[in-house]
Tab-separated table of C-alpha atoms in Angstrom:
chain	number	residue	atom	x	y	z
R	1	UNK	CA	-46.824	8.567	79.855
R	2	UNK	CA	-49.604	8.163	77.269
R	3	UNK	CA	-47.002	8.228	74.240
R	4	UNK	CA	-45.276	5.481	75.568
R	5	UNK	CA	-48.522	3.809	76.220
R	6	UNK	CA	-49.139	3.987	72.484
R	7	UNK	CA	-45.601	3.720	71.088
R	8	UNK	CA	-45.625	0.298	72.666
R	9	UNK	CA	-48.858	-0.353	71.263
R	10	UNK	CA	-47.935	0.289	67.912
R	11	UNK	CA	-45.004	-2.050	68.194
R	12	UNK	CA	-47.748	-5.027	69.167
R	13	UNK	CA	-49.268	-4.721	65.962
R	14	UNK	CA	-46.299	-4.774	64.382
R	15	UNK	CA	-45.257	-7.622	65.592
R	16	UNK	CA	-48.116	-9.569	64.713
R	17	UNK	CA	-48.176	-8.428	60.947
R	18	UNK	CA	-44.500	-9.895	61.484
R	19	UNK	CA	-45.351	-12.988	62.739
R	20	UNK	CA	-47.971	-13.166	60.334
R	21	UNK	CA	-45.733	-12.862	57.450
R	22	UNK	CA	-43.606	-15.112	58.539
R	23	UNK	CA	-46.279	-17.827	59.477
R	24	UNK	CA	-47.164	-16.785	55.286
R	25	UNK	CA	-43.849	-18.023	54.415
R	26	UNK	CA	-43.625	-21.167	56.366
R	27	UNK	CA	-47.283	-22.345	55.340
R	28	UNK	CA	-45.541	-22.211	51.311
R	29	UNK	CA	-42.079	-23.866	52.420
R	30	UNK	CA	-42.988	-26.310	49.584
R	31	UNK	CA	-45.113	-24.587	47.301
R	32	UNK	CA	-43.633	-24.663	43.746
R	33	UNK	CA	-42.353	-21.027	42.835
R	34	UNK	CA	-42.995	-19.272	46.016
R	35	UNK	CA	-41.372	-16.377	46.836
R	36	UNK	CA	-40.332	-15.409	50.359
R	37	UNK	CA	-41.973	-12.208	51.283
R	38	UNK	CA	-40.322	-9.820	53.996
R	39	UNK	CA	-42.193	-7.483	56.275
R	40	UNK	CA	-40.519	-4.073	56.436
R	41	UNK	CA	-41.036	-1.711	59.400
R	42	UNK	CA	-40.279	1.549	60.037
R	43	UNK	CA	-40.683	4.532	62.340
R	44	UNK	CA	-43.172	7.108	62.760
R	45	UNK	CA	-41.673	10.339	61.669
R	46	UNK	CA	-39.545	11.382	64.731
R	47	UNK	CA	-40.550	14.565	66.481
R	48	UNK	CA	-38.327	17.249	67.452
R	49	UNK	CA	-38.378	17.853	71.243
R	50	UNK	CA	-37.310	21.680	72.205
R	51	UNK	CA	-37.472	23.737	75.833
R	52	UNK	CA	-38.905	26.989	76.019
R	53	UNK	CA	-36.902	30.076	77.122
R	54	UNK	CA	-34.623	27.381	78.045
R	55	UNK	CA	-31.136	29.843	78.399
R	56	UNK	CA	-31.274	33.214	78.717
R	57	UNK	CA	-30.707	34.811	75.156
R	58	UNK	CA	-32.172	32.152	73.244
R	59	UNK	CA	-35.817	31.390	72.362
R	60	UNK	CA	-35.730	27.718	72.904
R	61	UNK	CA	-33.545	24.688	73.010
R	62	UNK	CA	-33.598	21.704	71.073
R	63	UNK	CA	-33.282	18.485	73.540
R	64	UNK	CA	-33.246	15.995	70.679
R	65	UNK	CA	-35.801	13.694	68.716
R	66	UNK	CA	-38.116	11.195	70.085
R	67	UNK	CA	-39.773	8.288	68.349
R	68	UNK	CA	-43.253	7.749	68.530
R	69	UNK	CA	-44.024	4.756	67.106
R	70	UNK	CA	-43.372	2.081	64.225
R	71	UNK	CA	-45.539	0.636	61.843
R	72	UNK	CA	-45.364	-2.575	59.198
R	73	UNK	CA	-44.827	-0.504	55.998
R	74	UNK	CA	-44.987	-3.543	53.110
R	75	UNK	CA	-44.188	-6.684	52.448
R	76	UNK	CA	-41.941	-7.104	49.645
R	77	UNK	CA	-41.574	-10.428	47.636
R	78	UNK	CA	-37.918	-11.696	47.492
R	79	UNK	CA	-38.045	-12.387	43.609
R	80	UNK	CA	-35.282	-14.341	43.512
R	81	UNK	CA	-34.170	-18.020	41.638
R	82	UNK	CA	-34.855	-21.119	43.649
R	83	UNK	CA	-33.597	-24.186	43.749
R	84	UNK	CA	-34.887	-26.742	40.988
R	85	UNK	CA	-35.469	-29.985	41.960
R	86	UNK	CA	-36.414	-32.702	38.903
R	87	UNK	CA	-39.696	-34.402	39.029
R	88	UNK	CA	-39.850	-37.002	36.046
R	89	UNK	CA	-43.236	-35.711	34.861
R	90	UNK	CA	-43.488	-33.834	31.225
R	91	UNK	CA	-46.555	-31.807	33.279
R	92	UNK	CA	-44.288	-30.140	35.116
R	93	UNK	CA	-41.619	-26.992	34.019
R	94	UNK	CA	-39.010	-24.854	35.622
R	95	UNK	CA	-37.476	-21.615	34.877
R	96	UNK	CA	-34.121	-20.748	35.964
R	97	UNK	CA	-34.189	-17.151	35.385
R	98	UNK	CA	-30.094	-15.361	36.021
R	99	UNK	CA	-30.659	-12.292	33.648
R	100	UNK	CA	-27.993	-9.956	33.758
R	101	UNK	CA	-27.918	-6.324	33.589
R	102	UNK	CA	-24.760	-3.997	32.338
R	103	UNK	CA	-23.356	-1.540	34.591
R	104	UNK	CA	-23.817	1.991	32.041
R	105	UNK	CA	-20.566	3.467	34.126
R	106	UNK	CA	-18.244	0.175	33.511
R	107	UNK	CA	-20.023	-2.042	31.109
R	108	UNK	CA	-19.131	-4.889	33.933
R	109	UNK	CA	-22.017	-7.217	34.795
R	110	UNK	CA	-24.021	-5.664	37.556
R	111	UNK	CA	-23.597	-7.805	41.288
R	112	UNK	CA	-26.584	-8.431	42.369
R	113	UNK	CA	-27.094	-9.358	46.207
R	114	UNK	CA	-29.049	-12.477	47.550
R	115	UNK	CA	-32.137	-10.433	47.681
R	116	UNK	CA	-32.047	-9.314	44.014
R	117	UNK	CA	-31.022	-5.945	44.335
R	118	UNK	CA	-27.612	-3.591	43.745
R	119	UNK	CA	-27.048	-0.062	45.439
R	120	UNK	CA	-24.678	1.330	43.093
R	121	UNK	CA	-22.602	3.932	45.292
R	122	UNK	CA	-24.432	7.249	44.217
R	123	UNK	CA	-27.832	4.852	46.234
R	124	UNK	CA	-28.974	4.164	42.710
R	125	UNK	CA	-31.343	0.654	43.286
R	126	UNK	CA	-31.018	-1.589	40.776
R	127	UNK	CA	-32.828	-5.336	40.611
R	128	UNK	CA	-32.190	-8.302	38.433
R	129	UNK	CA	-34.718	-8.423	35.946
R	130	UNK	CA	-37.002	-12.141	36.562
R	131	UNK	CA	-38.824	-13.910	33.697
R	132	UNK	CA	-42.418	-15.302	34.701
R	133	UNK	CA	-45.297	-18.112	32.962
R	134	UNK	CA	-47.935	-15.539	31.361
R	135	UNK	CA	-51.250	-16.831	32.294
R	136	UNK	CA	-54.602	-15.562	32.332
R	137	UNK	CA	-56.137	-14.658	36.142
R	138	UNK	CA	-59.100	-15.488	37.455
R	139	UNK	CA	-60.326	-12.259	37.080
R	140	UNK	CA	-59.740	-12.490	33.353
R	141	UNK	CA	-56.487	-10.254	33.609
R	142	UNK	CA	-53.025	-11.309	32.791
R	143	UNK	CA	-51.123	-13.114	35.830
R	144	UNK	CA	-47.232	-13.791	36.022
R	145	UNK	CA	-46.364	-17.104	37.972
R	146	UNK	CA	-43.129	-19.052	38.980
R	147	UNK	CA	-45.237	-22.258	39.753
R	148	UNK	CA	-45.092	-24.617	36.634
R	149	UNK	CA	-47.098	-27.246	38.016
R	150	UNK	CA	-48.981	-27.548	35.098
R	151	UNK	CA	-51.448	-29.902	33.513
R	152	UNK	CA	-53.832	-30.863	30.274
R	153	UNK	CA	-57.178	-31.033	31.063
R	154	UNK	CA	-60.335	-32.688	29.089
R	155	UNK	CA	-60.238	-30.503	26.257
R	156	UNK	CA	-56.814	-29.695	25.616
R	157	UNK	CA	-55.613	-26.644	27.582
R	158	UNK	CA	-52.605	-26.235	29.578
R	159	UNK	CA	-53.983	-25.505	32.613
R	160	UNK	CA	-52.247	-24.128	36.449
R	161	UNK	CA	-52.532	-26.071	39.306
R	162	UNK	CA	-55.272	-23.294	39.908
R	163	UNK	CA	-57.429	-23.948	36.883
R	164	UNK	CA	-55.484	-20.796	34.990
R	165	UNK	CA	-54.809	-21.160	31.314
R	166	UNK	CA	-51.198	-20.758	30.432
R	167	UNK	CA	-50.620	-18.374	27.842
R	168	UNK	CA	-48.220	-18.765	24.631
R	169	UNK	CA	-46.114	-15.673	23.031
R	170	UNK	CA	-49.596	-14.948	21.084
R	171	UNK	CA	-50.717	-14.105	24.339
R	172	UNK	CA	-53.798	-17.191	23.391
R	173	UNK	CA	-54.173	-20.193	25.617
R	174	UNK	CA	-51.879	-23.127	25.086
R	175	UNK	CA	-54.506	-25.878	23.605
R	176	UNK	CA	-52.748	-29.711	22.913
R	177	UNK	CA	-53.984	-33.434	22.063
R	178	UNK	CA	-53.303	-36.185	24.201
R	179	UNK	CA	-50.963	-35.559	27.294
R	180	UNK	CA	-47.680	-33.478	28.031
R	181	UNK	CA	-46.075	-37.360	27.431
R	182	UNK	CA	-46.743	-36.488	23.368
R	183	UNK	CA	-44.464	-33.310	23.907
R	184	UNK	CA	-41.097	-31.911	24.391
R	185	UNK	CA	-40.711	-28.533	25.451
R	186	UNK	CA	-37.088	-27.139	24.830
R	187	UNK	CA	-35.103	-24.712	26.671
R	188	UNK	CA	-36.921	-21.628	25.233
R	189	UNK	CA	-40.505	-23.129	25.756
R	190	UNK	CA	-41.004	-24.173	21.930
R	191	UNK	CA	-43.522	-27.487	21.817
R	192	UNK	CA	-43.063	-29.975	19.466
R	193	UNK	CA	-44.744	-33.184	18.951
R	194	UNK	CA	-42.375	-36.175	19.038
R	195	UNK	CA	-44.684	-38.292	16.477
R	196	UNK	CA	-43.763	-35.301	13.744
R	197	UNK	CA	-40.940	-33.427	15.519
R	198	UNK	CA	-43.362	-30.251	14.131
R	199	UNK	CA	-43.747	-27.318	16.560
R	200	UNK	CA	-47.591	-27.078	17.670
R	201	UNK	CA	-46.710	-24.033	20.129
R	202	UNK	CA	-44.250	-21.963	22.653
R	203	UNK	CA	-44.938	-21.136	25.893
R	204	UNK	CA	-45.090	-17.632	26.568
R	205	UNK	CA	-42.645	-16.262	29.140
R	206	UNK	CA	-42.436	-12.301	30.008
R	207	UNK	CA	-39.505	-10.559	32.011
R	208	UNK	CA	-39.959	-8.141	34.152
R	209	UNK	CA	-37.609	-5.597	34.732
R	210	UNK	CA	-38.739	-4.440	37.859
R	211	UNK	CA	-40.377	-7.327	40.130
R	212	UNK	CA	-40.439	-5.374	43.084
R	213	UNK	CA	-43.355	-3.328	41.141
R	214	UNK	CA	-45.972	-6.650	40.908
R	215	UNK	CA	-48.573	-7.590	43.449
R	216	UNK	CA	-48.986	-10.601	44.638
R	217	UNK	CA	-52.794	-11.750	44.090
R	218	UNK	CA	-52.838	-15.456	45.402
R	219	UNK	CA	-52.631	-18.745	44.234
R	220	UNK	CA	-48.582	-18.030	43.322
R	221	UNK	CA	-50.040	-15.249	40.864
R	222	UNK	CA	-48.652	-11.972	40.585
R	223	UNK	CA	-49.952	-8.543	38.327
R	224	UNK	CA	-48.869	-5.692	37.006
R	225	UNK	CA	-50.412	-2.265	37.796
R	226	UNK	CA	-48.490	-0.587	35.346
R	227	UNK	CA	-46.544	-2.454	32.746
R	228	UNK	CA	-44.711	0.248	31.246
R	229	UNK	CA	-43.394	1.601	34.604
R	230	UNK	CA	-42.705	-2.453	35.782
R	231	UNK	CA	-40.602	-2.998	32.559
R	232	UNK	CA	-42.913	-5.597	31.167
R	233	UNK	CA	-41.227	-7.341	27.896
R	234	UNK	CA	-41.253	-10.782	25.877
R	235	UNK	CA	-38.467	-12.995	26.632
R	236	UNK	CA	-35.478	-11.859	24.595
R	237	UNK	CA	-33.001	-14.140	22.348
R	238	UNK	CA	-29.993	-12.346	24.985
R	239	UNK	CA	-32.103	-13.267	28.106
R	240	UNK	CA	-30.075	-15.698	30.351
R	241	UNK	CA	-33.734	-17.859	30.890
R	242	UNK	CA	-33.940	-21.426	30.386
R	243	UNK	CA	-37.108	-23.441	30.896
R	244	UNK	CA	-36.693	-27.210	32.245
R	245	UNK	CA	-39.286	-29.624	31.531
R	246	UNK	CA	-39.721	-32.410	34.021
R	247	UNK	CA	-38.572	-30.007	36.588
R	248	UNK	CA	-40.196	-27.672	39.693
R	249	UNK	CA	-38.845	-24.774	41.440
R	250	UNK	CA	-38.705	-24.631	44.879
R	251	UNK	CA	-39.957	-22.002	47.309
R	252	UNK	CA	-37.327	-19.342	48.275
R	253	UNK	CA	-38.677	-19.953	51.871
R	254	UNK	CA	-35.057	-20.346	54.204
R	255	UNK	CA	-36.794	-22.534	56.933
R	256	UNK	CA	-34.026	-21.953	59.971
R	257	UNK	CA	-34.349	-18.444	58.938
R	258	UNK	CA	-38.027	-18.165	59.231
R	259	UNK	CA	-37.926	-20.048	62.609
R	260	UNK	CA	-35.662	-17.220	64.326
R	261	UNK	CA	-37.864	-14.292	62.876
R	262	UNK	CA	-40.652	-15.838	63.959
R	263	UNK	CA	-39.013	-16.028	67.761
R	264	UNK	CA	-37.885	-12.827	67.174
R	265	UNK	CA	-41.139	-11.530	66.549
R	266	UNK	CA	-42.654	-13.403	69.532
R	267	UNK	CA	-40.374	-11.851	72.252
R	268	UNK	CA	-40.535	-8.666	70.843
R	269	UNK	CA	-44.330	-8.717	71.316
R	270	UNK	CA	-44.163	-10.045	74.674
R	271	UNK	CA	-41.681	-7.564	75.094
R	272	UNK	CA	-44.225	-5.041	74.264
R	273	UNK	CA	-46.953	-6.073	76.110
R	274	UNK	CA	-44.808	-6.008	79.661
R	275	UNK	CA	-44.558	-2.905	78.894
R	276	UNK	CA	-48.379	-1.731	78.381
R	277	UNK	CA	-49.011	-3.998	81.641
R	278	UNK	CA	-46.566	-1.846	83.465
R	279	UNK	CA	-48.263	1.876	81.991
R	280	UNK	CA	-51.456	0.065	83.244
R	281	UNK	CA	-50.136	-0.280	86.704
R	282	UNK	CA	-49.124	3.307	86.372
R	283	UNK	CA	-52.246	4.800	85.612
R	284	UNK	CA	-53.856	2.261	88.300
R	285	UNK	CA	-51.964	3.845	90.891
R	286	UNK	CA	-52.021	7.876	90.088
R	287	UNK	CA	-55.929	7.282	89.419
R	288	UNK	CA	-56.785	5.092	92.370
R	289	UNK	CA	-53.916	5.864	95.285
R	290	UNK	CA	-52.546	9.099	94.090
R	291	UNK	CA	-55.581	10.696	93.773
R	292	UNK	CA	-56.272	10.032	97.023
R	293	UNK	CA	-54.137	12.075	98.534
């Protein structure tokens, strides 16, 4: 009785680390560069039930395998493109990141799904490579964001909506005169003054090979534990990456699809906690009438 007790326990928290998630993702539904994160669950390991001396002639007997419990594993960013909307501001920058990867068995581009990943048939993961603003953390470290809601401050420095300097391929903080309004910015992030057409700077943009390897610090930032392992690399002249000035990228957040999880999440709780009511009711009675007897 007891393992049920705590099986349905176990999926109460759960629930609420879903629901939590979820409320994450609806709370960004219009943050610039957010990425949708997904909570994935999974079992306890299972435990093989067996009966003793069972049949005659054989030690024991396996019954089957019982659950006993699940848990909220991780929550994995959906690094994915988003939707670019324009914004008429030169402050402001996009990248539309579709990098393609070659299949080594038929030299076809590889299909990636909606969530940025393809099983090849042997179960081989594979995800689309994303290219990322370099900035510098708060911490001092180097960041990776999506959100180029940027802006010049007082003395010169392209600056986050966070206060974090934006980086150039130097890997040295992006200092101008004047405003963004004195710049264009082409596709590949080179800046250029429009009084002398010269280029003054580029803005540094890294790929990452495998985004499902960063961590997500805050303030849209993400880092790399390991960048060798991660597939950290400078933007490459084959890279399908194109930066937009004047432009913002939406959140990845699907809003309909965030309302049903979150339901989901709710009934399943509720669902949960009937059923610890009910092994309360249980115990009530064995300890208080059947133990009367």
């Amino acid at each position: 009785m007891l393992r049920g007790l705590y099986t349905a326990a176990s999926g109460m928290i759960t629930q609420q680390r879903r629901h939590d998630t979820v409320t994450q993702n609806i709370a960004n539904i219009n943050t610039p560069g957010y990425k949708q994160v997904d909570s994935i669950e999974r079992a306890f390991p299972d435990m093989l039930l067996s009966l003793s001396n069972g049949d005659e002639g054989m030690t024991n007997r396996q019954i089957g395998r019982i659950n006993t419990g699940v848990l909220a594993e991780e929550s994995v960013s959906m690094n994915v493109q988003g939707d670019v909307h324009p914004t008429d501001s030169a402050d402001d920058f996009a990248i539309v990141s579709e990098i393609n990867l070659a299949d080594p068995a038929t030299g076809q581009n590889i299909p990636f799904d909606a969530s940025g990943k393809y099983v090849a048939p042997n179960g081989t993961v594979t995800y689309r490579p994303q290219a990322f603003f370099t900035v510098t953390g708060k911490d001092g470290n180097t960041g990776y964001t999506r959100d180029g809601n940027f802006h010049l401050n007082g003395a010169g420095n392209l600056l986050t909506t966070t206060g974090n300097p934006v980086l150039g391929t130097t890997g040295n903080p992006i200092t101008l005169q004047g405003s963004m309004e004195d710049y264009n910015v082409d596709s590949r992030g080179i800046i250029t003054a429009k009084a002398t057409g010269g280029e003054v700077g580029r803005i540094g943009i890294t790929v990452v090979n495998q985004p499902g390897l960063m961590t997500r610090t805050g303030d849209g930032l993400f880092t790399v534990n390991n960048p060798a392992t991660a597939g950290v690399r400078q933007l490459q002249a084959g890279d399908n990456v194109e930066i937009r000035q004047g432009y913002l990228e939406g959140s990845t957040v699907d809003a309909a699809a965030s309302m049903v999880e979150l339901n989901a999440a709710l009934r399943a709780y509720e669902s949960n906690q009937k059923v610890i009511q009910f092994y309360d009711k249980s115990l009530d009675k064995a300890v208080n009438e059947v133990g009367r007897v």
